[in-house]
C-alpha cells in the first residue's frame, strides 16, 4: 500500500489578490493621506498668515479682499515693533524668568522623579496620584489661590514669584515624564556603580543623568514653551510695567484706538523666533526622548 502523495504548497500556488481587493485596500490609505495633508494645511495656515501679514503695508493689511502674498513687501512693521518702548526691557525680563524657570524645574523634577522611582517609602503612590491630579487641573483655576498665597508671602511683583509660579505649573508634567525614564533604567546599572564605590549623588549625576537626558530635554522644551508663551500669570503677578514679559508687551498693540495688526504680526514673528531656535537645537534629543519615555511609566 503506497502512501498518498502530498504536494507541498509554495508561494507560487497562493493566488494573488485581485485588483479589486487591492483597490479596496488602497482607498483607506489614500483617504488617510488626504486627511493628513488637510490637517497640516489647517495647522500651517495661521503661521503663514502671520508671516504674510508681517510684511504687508497698512493698506494691504486692512483690505477686505484677502491678499495671499504682499504686493509691496515692507519691513516697516518690524521696525515699528523693534522700536516700540520697552521691547529690549521686556525681552530681558522674559529671558531671565524663562531660563530660571526651566533650570529650576529640571533640577527639582529630576530629583523628585529619582526619589519617586528609586526609593520605597510610605505615601509614594499617593504622591504620584496627587501629581497626576494636579496636572489635570487647568492652570487658570489655580491662579487665584496662587495669587493669594504669593501675596501673603510677599512674592508679588517680583521675578522670584513669577519663576516659582511657572515652576509650579510645569513641575507635575516634568516629574511624571522623567519618572518614566528612570523606571526604564535597569537597577543593575546603579548596583554596579555602588560596587565600584560611587555614592548616591555620584550615581545620580554620572550614571542616571546621562541615561535620562532625553527626558530632561523633553521636559525642558515643555517648560520653555509654557513659560515663554504665558500671558495671564505674568499680567496678574506683576504690577510694575518695567517687569512685564514679552507676552504682555504683545498685548500693547491692541489699544482703545484699535489694533495695529501689522505691528502685532511682526512682533509675533519676532516673539516666535526663540522658540523655533530652541526647538531646532534640541529636536533630535526631543524625538528620541518622547519615544523612549513612552515605553514605561
mmCIF file of C-alpha atoms in Angstrom:
data_model
loop_
_atom_site.group_PDB
_atom_site.id
_atom_site.type_symbol
_atom_site.label_atom_id
_atom_site.label_comp_id
_atom_site.label_asym_id
_atom_site.label_seq_id
_atom_site.Cartn_x
_atom_site.Cartn_y
_atom_site.Cartn_z
ATOM 1 C CA UNK A 1 0.000 0.000 0.000
ATOM 2 C CA UNK A 2 1.539 3.250 -1.109
ATOM 3 C CA UNK A 3 1.351 6.437 0.931
ATOM 4 C CA UNK A 4 -0.593 9.308 -0.594
ATOM 5 C CA UNK A 5 1.470 11.892 -2.346
ATOM 6 C CA UNK A 6 1.392 15.269 -0.661
ATOM 7 C CA UNK A 7 2.111 18.213 -2.909
ATOM 8 C CA UNK A 8 3.943 20.959 -0.972
ATOM 9 C CA UNK A 9 2.278 24.321 -1.037
ATOM 10 C CA UNK A 10 4.515 27.012 -2.483
ATOM 11 C CA UNK A 11 4.196 30.721 -2.609
ATOM 12 C CA UNK A 12 3.569 30.435 -6.312
ATOM 13 C CA UNK A 13 0.403 28.393 -5.691
ATOM 14 C CA UNK A 14 -1.158 31.099 -3.476
ATOM 15 C CA UNK A 15 -3.465 33.178 -5.601
ATOM 16 C CA UNK A 16 -2.518 36.851 -5.873
ATOM 17 C CA UNK A 17 -5.029 39.344 -4.520
ATOM 18 C CA UNK A 18 -7.488 40.525 -7.095
ATOM 19 C CA UNK A 19 -7.107 44.061 -8.483
ATOM 20 C CA UNK A 20 -10.447 44.997 -6.889
ATOM 21 C CA UNK A 21 -9.181 43.893 -3.467
ATOM 22 C CA UNK A 22 -6.010 45.919 -3.899
ATOM 23 C CA UNK A 23 -8.061 48.950 -4.797
ATOM 24 C CA UNK A 24 -10.250 48.485 -1.711
ATOM 25 C CA UNK A 25 -7.143 48.311 0.493
ATOM 26 C CA UNK A 26 -5.616 51.351 -1.172
ATOM 27 C CA UNK A 27 -8.653 53.603 -0.643
ATOM 28 C CA UNK A 28 -8.313 53.923 3.162
ATOM 29 C CA UNK A 29 -4.625 54.740 2.796
ATOM 30 C CA UNK A 30 -5.344 57.459 0.254
ATOM 31 C CA UNK A 31 -8.081 58.845 2.496
ATOM 32 C CA UNK A 32 -5.712 58.939 5.481
ATOM 33 C CA UNK A 33 -3.051 60.735 3.416
ATOM 34 C CA UNK A 34 -5.573 63.301 2.199
ATOM 35 C CA UNK A 35 -6.800 63.943 5.741
ATOM 36 C CA UNK A 36 -3.197 64.310 6.925
ATOM 37 C CA UNK A 37 -2.476 66.886 4.212
ATOM 38 C CA UNK A 38 -5.667 68.809 5.028
ATOM 39 C CA UNK A 39 -4.800 68.779 8.747
ATOM 40 C CA UNK A 40 -1.276 70.050 8.041
ATOM 41 C CA UNK A 41 -2.613 72.863 5.858
ATOM 42 C CA UNK A 42 -5.077 73.910 8.559
ATOM 43 C CA UNK A 43 -2.284 73.882 11.139
ATOM 44 C CA UNK A 44 0.223 75.777 8.985
ATOM 45 C CA UNK A 45 -2.194 78.393 7.641
ATOM 46 C CA UNK A 46 -2.231 80.655 10.772
ATOM 47 C CA UNK A 47 1.574 80.675 10.793
ATOM 48 C CA UNK A 48 1.661 81.508 7.090
ATOM 49 C CA UNK A 49 -0.892 84.292 7.546
ATOM 50 C CA UNK A 50 1.054 85.738 10.482
ATOM 51 C CA UNK A 51 4.274 85.926 8.445
ATOM 52 C CA UNK A 52 2.379 87.151 5.386
ATOM 53 C CA UNK A 53 0.714 89.982 7.324
ATOM 54 C CA UNK A 54 4.004 90.974 8.980
ATOM 55 C CA UNK A 55 5.427 92.022 5.588
ATOM 56 C CA UNK A 56 2.345 93.902 4.348
ATOM 57 C CA UNK A 57 1.919 97.672 4.379
ATOM 58 C CA UNK A 58 -1.020 99.091 6.319
ATOM 59 C CA UNK A 59 -3.362 99.445 3.332
ATOM 60 C CA UNK A 60 -2.913 95.769 2.372
ATOM 61 C CA UNK A 61 -3.492 94.575 5.943
ATOM 62 C CA UNK A 62 -6.898 96.262 6.315
ATOM 63 C CA UNK A 63 -8.262 95.474 2.847
ATOM 64 C CA UNK A 64 -11.485 93.444 2.683
ATOM 65 C CA UNK A 65 -10.159 91.275 -0.136
ATOM 66 C CA UNK A 66 -7.568 88.781 1.133
ATOM 67 C CA UNK A 67 -4.090 89.306 -0.315
ATOM 68 C CA UNK A 68 -2.261 85.992 -0.248
ATOM 69 C CA UNK A 69 1.174 87.489 -0.889
ATOM 70 C CA UNK A 70 2.333 91.046 -0.116
ATOM 71 C CA UNK A 71 2.140 93.198 -3.240
ATOM 72 C CA UNK A 72 4.588 95.709 -1.776
ATOM 73 C CA UNK A 73 6.655 93.881 0.884
ATOM 74 C CA UNK A 74 7.960 96.122 3.627
ATOM 75 C CA UNK A 75 9.932 95.893 6.872
ATOM 76 C CA UNK A 76 8.104 98.842 8.386
ATOM 77 C CA UNK A 77 6.113 96.606 10.752
ATOM 78 C CA UNK A 78 9.286 95.014 12.127
ATOM 79 C CA UNK A 79 10.902 98.420 12.548
ATOM 80 C CA UNK A 80 7.874 99.696 14.425
ATOM 81 C CA UNK A 81 7.837 96.616 16.666
ATOM 82 C CA UNK A 82 11.541 96.782 17.479
ATOM 83 C CA UNK A 83 11.449 100.497 18.240
ATOM 84 C CA UNK A 84 8.413 100.308 20.481
ATOM 85 C CA UNK A 85 9.033 101.431 24.059
ATOM 86 C CA UNK A 86 10.280 98.696 26.353
ATOM 87 C CA UNK A 87 10.982 95.944 23.820
ATOM 88 C CA UNK A 88 14.531 95.240 24.989
ATOM 89 C CA UNK A 89 13.482 95.509 28.636
ATOM 90 C CA UNK A 90 10.646 93.023 28.174
ATOM 91 C CA UNK A 91 12.947 90.725 26.216
ATOM 92 C CA UNK A 92 15.425 90.772 29.098
ATOM 93 C CA UNK A 93 12.650 90.082 31.602
ATOM 94 C CA UNK A 94 11.382 87.118 29.608
ATOM 95 C CA UNK A 95 14.870 85.693 29.220
ATOM 96 C CA UNK A 96 15.586 85.922 32.950
ATOM 97 C CA UNK A 97 12.290 84.398 34.021
ATOM 98 C CA UNK A 98 12.196 81.625 31.406
ATOM 99 C CA UNK A 99 15.807 80.480 31.842
ATOM 100 C CA UNK A 100 15.467 80.412 35.630
ATOM 101 C CA UNK A 101 12.117 78.571 35.465
ATOM 102 C CA UNK A 102 13.472 75.942 33.052
ATOM 103 C CA UNK A 103 16.614 75.280 35.092
ATOM 104 C CA UNK A 104 14.738 75.118 38.398
ATOM 105 C CA UNK A 105 12.048 72.819 37.003
ATOM 106 C CA UNK A 106 14.725 70.481 35.603
ATOM 107 C CA UNK A 107 16.633 70.289 38.903
ATOM 108 C CA UNK A 108 13.569 69.806 41.108
ATOM 109 C CA UNK A 109 11.860 67.488 38.628
ATOM 110 C CA UNK A 110 14.989 65.356 38.232
ATOM 111 C CA UNK A 111 15.472 64.896 41.988
ATOM 112 C CA UNK A 112 11.762 64.315 42.649
ATOM 113 C CA UNK A 113 11.376 61.763 39.845
ATOM 114 C CA UNK A 114 14.521 59.960 41.025
ATOM 115 C CA UNK A 115 13.107 59.718 44.542
ATOM 116 C CA UNK A 116 9.680 58.536 43.361
ATOM 117 C CA UNK A 117 11.130 55.876 41.072
ATOM 118 C CA UNK A 118 14.116 54.578 43.055
ATOM 119 C CA UNK A 119 13.127 54.843 46.728
ATOM 120 C CA UNK A 120 10.359 52.974 48.522
ATOM 121 C CA UNK A 121 8.590 54.964 51.223
ATOM 122 C CA UNK A 122 5.111 55.311 52.658
ATOM 123 C CA UNK A 123 2.798 57.531 50.635
ATOM 124 C CA UNK A 124 4.753 57.252 47.376
ATOM 125 C CA UNK A 125 1.717 56.132 45.349
ATOM 126 C CA UNK A 126 -0.416 58.843 46.912
ATOM 127 C CA UNK A 127 2.130 61.456 45.822
ATOM 128 C CA UNK A 128 2.086 60.098 42.258
ATOM 129 C CA UNK A 129 -1.717 60.236 42.157
ATOM 130 C CA UNK A 130 -1.659 63.778 43.547
ATOM 131 C CA UNK A 131 0.846 64.872 40.894
ATOM 132 C CA UNK A 132 -1.342 63.406 38.147
ATOM 133 C CA UNK A 133 -4.430 65.063 39.639
ATOM 134 C CA UNK A 134 -2.756 68.478 39.801
ATOM 135 C CA UNK A 135 -1.659 68.103 36.183
ATOM 136 C CA UNK A 136 -5.290 67.665 35.113
ATOM 137 C CA UNK A 137 -6.432 70.909 36.791
ATOM 138 C CA UNK A 138 -6.474 73.937 34.426
ATOM 139 C CA UNK A 139 -3.770 76.425 35.283
ATOM 140 C CA UNK A 140 -6.303 79.272 35.314
ATOM 141 C CA UNK A 141 -8.184 77.613 38.166
ATOM 142 C CA UNK A 142 -5.059 77.766 40.345
ATOM 143 C CA UNK A 143 -4.238 81.384 39.574
ATOM 144 C CA UNK A 144 -6.339 82.995 42.326
ATOM 145 C CA UNK A 145 -5.110 80.662 45.125
ATOM 146 C CA UNK A 146 -1.573 81.166 43.863
ATOM 147 C CA UNK A 147 -2.043 84.933 43.849
ATOM 148 C CA UNK A 148 -3.357 84.958 47.433
ATOM 149 C CA UNK A 149 -0.529 82.709 48.632
ATOM 150 C CA UNK A 150 2.140 84.851 46.986
ATOM 151 C CA UNK A 151 0.519 87.997 48.358
ATOM 152 C CA UNK A 152 0.804 86.577 51.876
ATOM 153 C CA UNK A 153 4.444 85.607 51.276
ATOM 154 C CA UNK A 154 5.316 88.967 49.712
ATOM 155 C CA UNK A 155 6.300 87.425 46.363
ATOM 156 C CA UNK A 156 4.050 89.511 44.120
ATOM 157 C CA UNK A 157 5.658 91.876 41.623
ATOM 158 C CA UNK A 158 8.967 90.018 41.711
ATOM 159 C CA UNK A 159 10.921 87.749 39.415
ATOM 160 C CA UNK A 160 11.134 85.100 42.133
ATOM 161 C CA UNK A 161 7.360 84.905 42.481
ATOM 162 C CA UNK A 162 6.814 84.631 38.735
ATOM 163 C CA UNK A 163 9.539 81.985 38.400
ATOM 164 C CA UNK A 164 8.017 79.921 41.215
ATOM 165 C CA UNK A 165 4.582 80.217 39.591
ATOM 166 C CA UNK A 166 5.948 78.861 36.307
ATOM 167 C CA UNK A 167 7.818 76.065 38.062
ATOM 168 C CA UNK A 168 4.668 75.083 39.955
ATOM 169 C CA UNK A 169 2.709 74.874 36.690
ATOM 170 C CA UNK A 170 5.210 72.709 34.773
ATOM 171 C CA UNK A 171 6.619 70.611 37.612
ATOM 172 C CA UNK A 172 3.861 67.920 37.692
ATOM 173 C CA UNK A 173 4.380 67.194 33.992
ATOM 174 C CA UNK A 174 8.169 67.211 34.376
ATOM 175 C CA UNK A 175 8.105 64.777 37.300
ATOM 176 C CA UNK A 176 5.673 62.420 35.613
ATOM 177 C CA UNK A 177 7.605 62.281 32.342
ATOM 178 C CA UNK A 178 11.089 61.979 33.860
ATOM 179 C CA UNK A 179 9.893 59.267 36.207
ATOM 180 C CA UNK A 180 9.123 57.145 33.138
ATOM 181 C CA UNK A 181 12.739 57.445 32.041
ATOM 182 C CA UNK A 182 14.029 56.498 35.489
ATOM 183 C CA UNK A 183 11.797 53.408 35.555
ATOM 184 C CA UNK A 184 13.187 52.335 32.176
ATOM 185 C CA UNK A 185 16.780 52.353 33.508
ATOM 186 C CA UNK A 186 17.780 48.905 34.905
ATOM 187 C CA UNK A 187 18.558 48.842 38.607
ATOM 188 C CA UNK A 188 21.627 46.683 37.901
ATOM 189 C CA UNK A 189 23.433 49.735 36.500
ATOM 190 C CA UNK A 190 23.142 51.510 39.841
ATOM 191 C CA UNK A 191 24.185 48.374 41.726
ATOM 192 C CA UNK A 192 27.296 48.101 39.581
ATOM 193 C CA UNK A 193 28.132 51.749 40.322
ATOM 194 C CA UNK A 194 27.687 51.111 44.071
ATOM 195 C CA UNK A 195 30.060 48.161 43.851
ATOM 196 C CA UNK A 196 32.635 50.493 42.291
ATOM 197 C CA UNK A 197 32.290 52.775 45.313
ATOM 198 C CA UNK A 198 30.050 55.527 43.866
ATOM 199 C CA UNK A 199 27.807 57.391 46.287
ATOM 200 C CA UNK A 200 24.191 58.446 45.806
ATOM 201 C CA UNK A 201 24.882 61.865 44.299
ATOM 202 C CA UNK A 202 27.672 60.468 42.108
ATOM 203 C CA UNK A 203 25.268 57.848 40.765
ATOM 204 C CA UNK A 204 22.608 60.489 40.104
ATOM 205 C CA UNK A 205 24.964 62.826 38.258
ATOM 206 C CA UNK A 206 27.375 60.459 36.484
ATOM 207 C CA UNK A 207 25.169 57.427 35.849
ATOM 208 C CA UNK A 208 21.471 58.276 35.830
ATOM 209 C CA UNK A 209 21.560 61.826 34.491
ATOM 210 C CA UNK A 210 23.153 60.884 31.115
ATOM 211 C CA UNK A 211 20.704 57.994 30.733
ATOM 212 C CA UNK A 212 17.610 60.139 31.344
ATOM 213 C CA UNK A 213 18.950 63.093 29.345
ATOM 214 C CA UNK A 214 16.280 62.658 26.599
ATOM 215 C CA UNK A 215 13.594 63.061 29.257
ATOM 216 C CA UNK A 216 15.312 66.142 30.635
ATOM 217 C CA UNK A 217 15.381 67.661 27.136
ATOM 218 C CA UNK A 218 11.709 66.836 26.545
ATOM 219 C CA UNK A 219 10.587 68.421 29.806
ATOM 220 C CA UNK A 220 12.822 71.444 29.277
ATOM 221 C CA UNK A 221 11.137 72.119 25.922
ATOM 222 C CA UNK A 222 7.722 71.927 27.575
ATOM 223 C CA UNK A 223 8.804 74.234 30.394
ATOM 224 C CA UNK A 224 10.382 76.711 27.963
ATOM 225 C CA UNK A 225 7.285 76.950 25.767
ATOM 226 C CA UNK A 226 4.902 77.180 28.749
ATOM 227 C CA UNK A 227 6.886 79.964 30.430
ATOM 228 C CA UNK A 228 7.715 81.855 27.227
ATOM 229 C CA UNK A 229 4.114 81.964 25.966
ATOM 230 C CA UNK A 230 2.388 82.734 29.269
ATOM 231 C CA UNK A 231 0.490 85.993 29.441
ATOM 232 C CA UNK A 232 -2.103 85.676 32.205
ATOM 233 C CA UNK A 233 0.217 84.717 35.069
ATOM 234 C CA UNK A 234 2.714 87.475 34.274
ATOM 235 C CA UNK A 235 -0.031 90.071 33.939
ATOM 236 C CA UNK A 236 -1.629 89.096 37.270
ATOM 237 C CA UNK A 237 1.544 88.586 39.311
ATOM 238 C CA UNK A 238 3.392 91.716 38.156
ATOM 239 C CA UNK A 239 2.314 95.297 38.844
ATOM 240 C CA UNK A 240 5.389 97.204 37.711
ATOM 241 C CA UNK A 241 5.306 97.658 33.927
ATOM 242 C CA UNK A 242 9.093 97.631 33.843
ATOM 243 C CA UNK A 243 8.983 93.964 34.911
ATOM 244 C CA UNK A 244 6.489 92.801 32.268
ATOM 245 C CA UNK A 245 7.426 89.982 29.893
ATOM 246 C CA UNK A 246 7.086 89.781 26.110
ATOM 247 C CA UNK A 247 3.548 88.279 26.033
ATOM 248 C CA UNK A 248 2.308 91.303 27.989
ATOM 249 C CA UNK A 249 4.237 93.526 25.571
ATOM 250 C CA UNK A 250 2.385 91.913 22.660
ATOM 251 C CA UNK A 251 -0.934 92.912 24.186
ATOM 252 C CA UNK A 252 0.195 96.560 23.911
ATOM 253 C CA UNK A 253 -0.501 96.527 20.160
ATOM 254 C CA UNK A 254 -4.243 96.456 20.947
ATOM 255 C CA UNK A 255 -5.462 99.733 22.422
ATOM 256 C CA UNK A 256 -8.706 101.677 22.695
ATOM 257 C CA UNK A 257 -7.870 103.324 19.366
ATOM 258 C CA UNK A 258 -7.670 99.973 17.579
ATOM 259 C CA UNK A 259 -5.234 97.168 16.858
ATOM 260 C CA UNK A 260 -2.041 97.575 14.915
ATOM 261 C CA UNK A 261 -2.320 94.258 13.060
ATOM 262 C CA UNK A 262 0.834 94.732 11.011
ATOM 263 C CA UNK A 263 2.960 95.550 14.043
ATOM 264 C CA UNK A 264 1.300 92.798 16.073
ATOM 265 C CA UNK A 265 2.072 90.158 13.446
ATOM 266 C CA UNK A 266 5.660 91.373 13.078
ATOM 267 C CA UNK A 267 6.093 91.289 16.855
ATOM 268 C CA UNK A 268 4.580 87.788 16.923
ATOM 269 C CA UNK A 269 7.133 86.610 14.352
ATOM 270 C CA UNK A 270 9.953 88.033 16.461
ATOM 271 C CA UNK A 271 8.387 86.500 19.561
ATOM 272 C CA UNK A 272 8.298 83.040 17.929
ATOM 273 C CA UNK A 273 11.936 83.005 16.793
ATOM 274 C CA UNK A 274 13.473 81.988 20.174
ATOM 275 C CA UNK A 275 11.045 79.069 20.487
ATOM 276 C CA UNK A 276 11.820 77.848 16.969
ATOM 277 C CA UNK A 277 15.572 78.172 17.508
ATOM 278 C CA UNK A 278 15.413 76.335 20.837
ATOM 279 C CA UNK A 279 13.317 73.552 19.305
ATOM 280 C CA UNK A 280 15.691 73.125 16.348
ATOM 281 C CA UNK A 281 18.648 72.831 18.723
ATOM 282 C CA UNK A 282 17.087 70.035 20.779
ATOM 283 C CA UNK A 283 14.953 68.434 18.031
ATOM 284 C CA UNK A 284 16.812 65.124 17.775
ATOM 285 C CA UNK A 285 17.007 64.616 21.515
ATOM 286 C CA UNK A 286 13.359 65.591 21.860
ATOM 287 C CA UNK A 287 12.148 62.928 19.401
ATOM 288 C CA UNK A 288 14.252 60.185 20.967
ATOM 289 C CA UNK A 289 13.171 61.316 24.422
ATOM 290 C CA UNK A 290 9.460 61.182 23.650
ATOM 291 C CA UNK A 291 9.674 57.694 22.103
ATOM 292 C CA UNK A 292 11.833 56.314 24.893
ATOM 293 C CA UNK A 293 9.755 57.792 27.677
ATOM 294 C CA UNK A 294 6.568 56.271 26.281
ATOM 295 C CA UNK A 295 7.762 52.726 26.903
ATOM 296 C CA UNK A 296 7.259 52.635 30.668
ATOM 297 C CA UNK A 297 5.581 54.971 33.097
#
